């Protein structure tokens, strides 16, 4: 793993990246009544690809021999990040609650730790385990609004299975993004990830259009697709890919804990929700947990 002890930029971005990543919650809530879920995911990544292509076309056109052996891996990364993690949360939001989605998606770093420790022999120590548990406590404090009784009142639906799939998909994407080394620059590689993500979603988009619900192509659709393509896609994924390259899968996976914290802030800013004492408690615990997770293994 890279030596990042004296490199604080990736660690700083570890806290900044979820600001853009969590804006996906704004998309999920704001666009739910206007754009079908798979359609939103498909057009989000297609537009993302089209925005990036002018900046990366020259490299992709002249350097195919450099990355041709990576195409299969890049397709898998696109299917995981853009296909599974792009569509599953939007589908889940139709049948489950924000509380359940937050709890289940927060399990992704746990999957990352388990998979990298068992299959990739990544080291873990007691301090990092304590950091993970502290993050989980912070997330749960926010989700249950400081009321322990809410933990015993949760009801689960089919949407929870979709979120579990998204959580596992993000864990696998994070791990393979780090361990599948690439000769490509980050921006060019991400352009192909977005392209293959849209390709992986296309057949399901067609099925949704035919059998479930047709998309209305109006200004509202255009606004949500552009917002989704820029903030939680291009900006969030570029920062995530950079931090993942510098810090590794286990540490970078901890940004999902901040996802819940920043989601609470977005709820306050855009959906007339209010910050209460449990929000502050949860936020403090999450930041302490991430500091512990960052601690270098001796």
mmCIF file of N, CA, C and O in Angstrom, residues 28-78:
data_model
loop_
_atom_site.group_PDB
_atom_site.id
_atom_site.type_symbol
_atom_site.label_atom_id
_atom_site.label_comp_id
_atom_site.label_asym_id
_atom_site.label_seq_id
_atom_site.Cartn_x
_atom_site.Cartn_y
_atom_site.Cartn_z
ATOM 1 N N UNK A 28 -31.872 11.235 -5.626
ATOM 2 C CA UNK A 28 -32.803 10.145 -5.350
ATOM 3 C C UNK A 28 -34.151 10.661 -4.855
ATOM 4 O O UNK A 28 -35.209 10.174 -5.269
ATOM 5 N N UNK A 29 -34.112 11.657 -3.968
ATOM 6 C CA UNK A 29 -35.359 12.188 -3.424
ATOM 7 C C UNK A 29 -36.028 13.148 -4.388
ATOM 8 O O UNK A 29 -37.243 13.144 -4.560
ATOM 9 N N UNK A 30 -35.229 13.990 -5.020
ATOM 10 C CA UNK A 30 -35.809 15.013 -5.879
ATOM 11 C C UNK A 30 -36.341 14.494 -7.194
ATOM 12 O O UNK A 30 -37.331 15.015 -7.726
ATOM 13 N N UNK A 31 -35.672 13.462 -7.742
ATOM 14 C CA UNK A 31 -36.062 12.965 -9.071
ATOM 15 C C UNK A 31 -37.004 11.774 -9.018
ATOM 16 O O UNK A 31 -37.490 11.330 -10.067
ATOM 17 N N UNK A 32 -37.291 11.257 -7.833
ATOM 18 C CA UNK A 32 -38.057 10.015 -7.711
ATOM 19 C C UNK A 32 -39.415 10.073 -8.393
ATOM 20 O O UNK A 32 -39.873 9.079 -8.966
ATOM 21 N N UNK A 33 -40.066 11.230 -8.355
ATOM 22 C CA UNK A 33 -41.415 11.357 -8.928
ATOM 23 C C UNK A 33 -41.401 11.778 -10.392
ATOM 24 O O UNK A 33 -42.468 11.933 -10.998
ATOM 25 N N UNK A 34 -40.215 11.955 -10.959
ATOM 26 C CA UNK A 34 -40.141 12.494 -12.316
ATOM 27 C C UNK A 34 -39.438 11.583 -13.319
ATOM 28 O O UNK A 34 -39.768 11.608 -14.504
ATOM 29 N N UNK A 35 -38.454 10.794 -12.850
ATOM 30 C CA UNK A 35 -37.676 9.962 -13.764
ATOM 31 C C UNK A 35 -37.632 8.533 -13.246
ATOM 32 O O UNK A 35 -37.294 8.317 -12.073
ATOM 33 N N UNK A 36 -37.960 7.520 -14.086
ATOM 34 C CA UNK A 36 -37.855 6.116 -13.654
ATOM 35 C C UNK A 36 -36.423 5.798 -13.226
ATOM 36 O O UNK A 36 -35.461 6.346 -13.783
ATOM 37 N N UNK A 37 -36.228 4.907 -12.239
ATOM 38 C CA UNK A 37 -34.906 4.703 -11.636
ATOM 39 C C UNK A 37 -33.820 4.232 -12.581
ATOM 40 O O UNK A 37 -32.707 4.766 -12.575
ATOM 41 N N UNK A 38 -34.105 3.209 -13.406
ATOM 42 C CA UNK A 38 -33.067 2.710 -14.305
ATOM 43 C C UNK A 38 -32.793 3.714 -15.411
ATOM 44 O O UNK A 38 -31.646 3.898 -15.839
ATOM 45 N N UNK A 39 -33.826 4.393 -15.867
ATOM 46 C CA UNK A 39 -33.655 5.435 -16.870
ATOM 47 C C UNK A 39 -32.740 6.537 -16.341
ATOM 48 O O UNK A 39 -31.827 7.000 -17.040
ATOM 49 N N UNK A 40 -32.965 6.948 -15.098
ATOM 50 C CA UNK A 40 -32.125 7.975 -14.491
ATOM 51 C C UNK A 40 -30.676 7.519 -14.407
ATOM 52 O O UNK A 40 -29.754 8.272 -14.730
ATOM 53 N N UNK A 41 -30.473 6.264 -13.991
ATOM 54 C CA UNK A 41 -29.108 5.740 -13.890
ATOM 55 C C UNK A 41 -28.443 5.660 -15.268
ATOM 56 O O UNK A 41 -27.277 6.036 -15.434
ATOM 57 N N UNK A 42 -29.186 5.169 -16.270
ATOM 58 C CA UNK A 42 -28.629 5.024 -17.622
ATOM 59 C C UNK A 42 -28.228 6.375 -18.213
ATOM 60 O O UNK A 42 -27.092 6.568 -18.672
ATOM 61 N N UNK A 43 -29.159 7.338 -18.197
ATOM 62 C CA UNK A 43 -28.874 8.632 -18.799
ATOM 63 C C UNK A 43 -27.812 9.401 -18.008
ATOM 64 O O UNK A 43 -27.028 10.165 -18.578
ATOM 65 N N UNK A 44 -27.806 9.195 -16.708
ATOM 66 C CA UNK A 44 -26.773 9.824 -15.869
ATOM 67 C C UNK A 44 -25.391 9.445 -16.354
ATOM 68 O O UNK A 44 -24.527 10.312 -16.540
ATOM 69 N N UNK A 45 -25.155 8.148 -16.574
ATOM 70 C CA UNK A 45 -23.809 7.701 -16.939
ATOM 71 C C UNK A 45 -23.505 7.909 -18.411
ATOM 72 O O UNK A 45 -22.346 8.120 -18.783
ATOM 73 N N UNK A 46 -24.536 7.880 -19.254
ATOM 74 C CA UNK A 46 -24.298 8.185 -20.658
ATOM 75 C C UNK A 46 -23.888 9.651 -20.818
ATOM 76 O O UNK A 46 -22.935 9.969 -21.543
ATOM 77 N N UNK A 47 -24.602 10.545 -20.147
ATOM 78 C CA UNK A 47 -24.259 11.966 -20.216
ATOM 79 C C UNK A 47 -22.893 12.211 -19.595
ATOM 80 O O UNK A 47 -22.101 13.013 -20.105
ATOM 81 N N UNK A 48 -22.607 11.530 -18.501
ATOM 82 C CA UNK A 48 -21.289 11.636 -17.871
ATOM 83 C C UNK A 48 -20.190 11.271 -18.871
ATOM 84 O O UNK A 48 -19.185 11.981 -19.010
ATOM 85 N N UNK A 49 -20.382 10.171 -19.588
ATOM 86 C CA UNK A 49 -19.423 9.733 -20.599
ATOM 87 C C UNK A 49 -19.274 10.776 -21.706
ATOM 88 O O UNK A 49 -18.152 11.111 -22.125
ATOM 89 N N UNK A 50 -20.382 11.319 -22.170
ATOM 90 C CA UNK A 50 -20.343 12.296 -23.262
ATOM 91 C C UNK A 50 -19.669 13.599 -22.830
ATOM 92 O O UNK A 50 -19.010 14.265 -23.644
ATOM 93 N N UNK A 51 -19.821 13.973 -21.563
ATOM 94 C CA UNK A 51 -19.152 15.174 -21.061
ATOM 95 C C UNK A 51 -17.631 14.970 -21.013
ATOM 96 O O UNK A 51 -16.851 15.867 -21.346
ATOM 97 N N UNK A 52 -17.217 13.776 -20.602
ATOM 98 C CA UNK A 52 -15.787 13.493 -20.444
ATOM 99 C C UNK A 52 -15.083 13.206 -21.771
ATOM 100 O O UNK A 52 -13.879 13.455 -21.900
ATOM 101 N N UNK A 53 -15.823 12.676 -22.723
ATOM 102 C CA UNK A 53 -15.205 12.197 -23.966
ATOM 103 C C UNK A 53 -14.366 13.246 -24.696
ATOM 104 O O UNK A 53 -13.258 12.920 -25.159
ATOM 105 N N UNK A 54 -14.823 14.502 -24.852
ATOM 106 C CA UNK A 54 -13.982 15.487 -25.564
ATOM 107 C C UNK A 54 -12.617 15.699 -24.910
ATOM 108 O O UNK A 54 -11.651 16.045 -25.600
ATOM 109 N N UNK A 55 -12.523 15.485 -23.600
ATOM 110 C CA UNK A 55 -11.264 15.702 -22.888
ATOM 111 C C UNK A 55 -10.350 14.476 -22.928
ATOM 112 O O UNK A 55 -9.156 14.590 -22.622
ATOM 113 N N UNK A 56 -10.910 13.333 -23.301
ATOM 114 C CA UNK A 56 -10.141 12.088 -23.237
ATOM 115 C C UNK A 56 -10.058 11.357 -24.574
ATOM 116 O O UNK A 56 -9.354 10.356 -24.686
ATOM 117 N N UNK A 57 -10.757 11.862 -25.589
ATOM 118 C CA UNK A 57 -10.858 11.143 -26.856
ATOM 119 C C UNK A 57 -9.488 10.918 -27.492
ATOM 120 O O UNK A 57 -9.196 9.828 -27.990
ATOM 121 N N UNK A 58 -8.640 11.935 -27.480
ATOM 122 C CA UNK A 58 -7.346 11.828 -28.144
ATOM 123 C C UNK A 58 -6.531 10.696 -27.539
ATOM 124 O O UNK A 58 -5.944 9.880 -28.264
ATOM 125 N N UNK A 59 -6.489 10.627 -26.211
ATOM 126 C CA UNK A 59 -5.740 9.557 -25.558
ATOM 127 C C UNK A 59 -6.355 8.202 -25.868
ATOM 128 O O UNK A 59 -5.647 7.241 -26.213
ATOM 129 N N UNK A 60 -7.686 8.086 -25.746
ATOM 130 C CA UNK A 60 -8.355 6.804 -25.957
ATOM 131 C C UNK A 60 -8.194 6.321 -27.394
ATOM 132 O O UNK A 60 -8.076 5.114 -27.647
ATOM 133 N N UNK A 61 -8.161 7.256 -28.338
ATOM 134 C CA UNK A 61 -8.070 6.881 -29.751
ATOM 135 C C UNK A 61 -6.660 6.410 -30.113
ATOM 136 O O UNK A 61 -6.495 5.421 -30.844
ATOM 137 N N UNK A 62 -5.640 7.067 -29.593
ATOM 138 C CA UNK A 62 -4.265 6.774 -29.996
ATOM 139 C C UNK A 62 -3.549 5.770 -29.085
ATOM 140 O O UNK A 62 -2.449 5.318 -29.414
ATOM 141 N N UNK A 63 -4.136 5.426 -27.974
ATOM 142 C CA UNK A 63 -3.443 4.552 -27.024
ATOM 143 C C UNK A 63 -4.207 3.271 -26.722
ATOM 144 O O UNK A 63 -4.084 2.721 -25.631
ATOM 145 N N UNK A 64 -4.968 2.798 -27.688
ATOM 146 C CA UNK A 64 -5.761 1.590 -27.449
ATOM 147 C C UNK A 64 -4.881 0.406 -27.064
ATOM 148 O O UNK A 64 -5.245 -0.404 -26.209
ATOM 149 N N UNK A 65 -3.699 0.299 -27.658
ATOM 150 C CA UNK A 65 -2.809 -0.818 -27.350
ATOM 151 C C UNK A 65 -2.367 -0.802 -25.885
ATOM 152 O O UNK A 65 -2.043 -1.838 -25.320
ATOM 153 N N UNK A 66 -2.368 0.391 -25.278
ATOM 154 C CA UNK A 66 -1.932 0.517 -23.885
ATOM 155 C C UNK A 66 -2.952 -0.117 -22.940
ATOM 156 O O UNK A 66 -2.590 -0.771 -21.968
ATOM 157 N N UNK A 67 -4.234 0.055 -23.263
ATOM 158 C CA UNK A 67 -5.262 -0.388 -22.317
ATOM 159 C C UNK A 67 -6.166 -1.506 -22.830
ATOM 160 O O UNK A 67 -7.120 -1.893 -22.154
ATOM 161 N N UNK A 68 -5.851 -2.062 -24.006
ATOM 162 C CA UNK A 68 -6.745 -3.075 -24.562
ATOM 163 C C UNK A 68 -6.884 -4.288 -23.660
ATOM 164 O O UNK A 68 -7.956 -4.918 -23.608
ATOM 165 N N UNK A 69 -5.827 -4.629 -22.935
ATOM 166 C CA UNK A 69 -5.902 -5.780 -22.023
ATOM 167 C C UNK A 69 -6.687 -5.476 -20.747
ATOM 168 O O UNK A 69 -6.983 -6.380 -19.966
ATOM 169 N N UNK A 70 -7.020 -4.195 -20.542
ATOM 170 C CA UNK A 70 -7.783 -3.807 -19.356
ATOM 171 C C UNK A 70 -9.278 -3.691 -19.628
ATOM 172 O O UNK A 70 -10.053 -3.461 -18.687
ATOM 173 N N UNK A 71 -9.692 -3.818 -20.873
ATOM 174 C CA UNK A 71 -11.083 -3.538 -21.235
ATOM 175 C C UNK A 71 -12.060 -4.399 -20.442
ATOM 176 O O UNK A 71 -13.089 -3.917 -19.965
ATOM 177 N N UNK A 72 -11.751 -5.689 -20.299
ATOM 178 C CA UNK A 72 -12.641 -6.573 -19.547
ATOM 179 C C UNK A 72 -12.797 -6.133 -18.107
ATOM 180 O O UNK A 72 -13.912 -6.120 -17.554
ATOM 181 N N UNK A 73 -11.701 -5.762 -17.471
ATOM 182 C CA UNK A 73 -11.754 -5.306 -16.088
ATOM 183 C C UNK A 73 -12.511 -3.986 -15.967
ATOM 184 O O UNK A 73 -13.272 -3.773 -15.005
ATOM 185 N N UNK A 74 -12.309 -3.091 -16.934
ATOM 186 C CA UNK A 74 -12.997 -1.805 -16.904
ATOM 187 C C UNK A 74 -14.501 -1.995 -17.075
ATOM 188 O O UNK A 74 -15.312 -1.296 -16.449
ATOM 189 N N UNK A 75 -14.893 -2.966 -17.906
ATOM 190 C CA UNK A 75 -16.324 -3.258 -18.058
ATOM 191 C C UNK A 75 -16.915 -3.714 -16.726
ATOM 192 O O UNK A 75 -18.014 -3.290 -16.348
ATOM 193 N N UNK A 76 -16.197 -4.570 -16.009
ATOM 194 C CA UNK A 76 -16.681 -5.046 -14.703
ATOM 195 C C UNK A 76 -16.793 -3.880 -13.726
ATOM 196 O O UNK A 76 -17.792 -3.760 -12.991
ATOM 197 N N UNK A 77 -15.802 -2.991 -13.719
ATOM 198 C CA UNK A 77 -15.859 -1.817 -12.848
ATOM 199 C C UNK A 77 -17.056 -0.940 -13.191
ATOM 200 O O UNK A 77 -17.744 -0.428 -12.295
ATOM 201 N N UNK A 78 -17.317 -0.775 -14.488
ATOM 202 C CA UNK A 78 -18.468 0.025 -14.905
ATOM 203 C C UNK A 78 -19.788 -0.604 -14.505
ATOM 204 O O UNK A 78 -20.713 0.079 -14.053
#
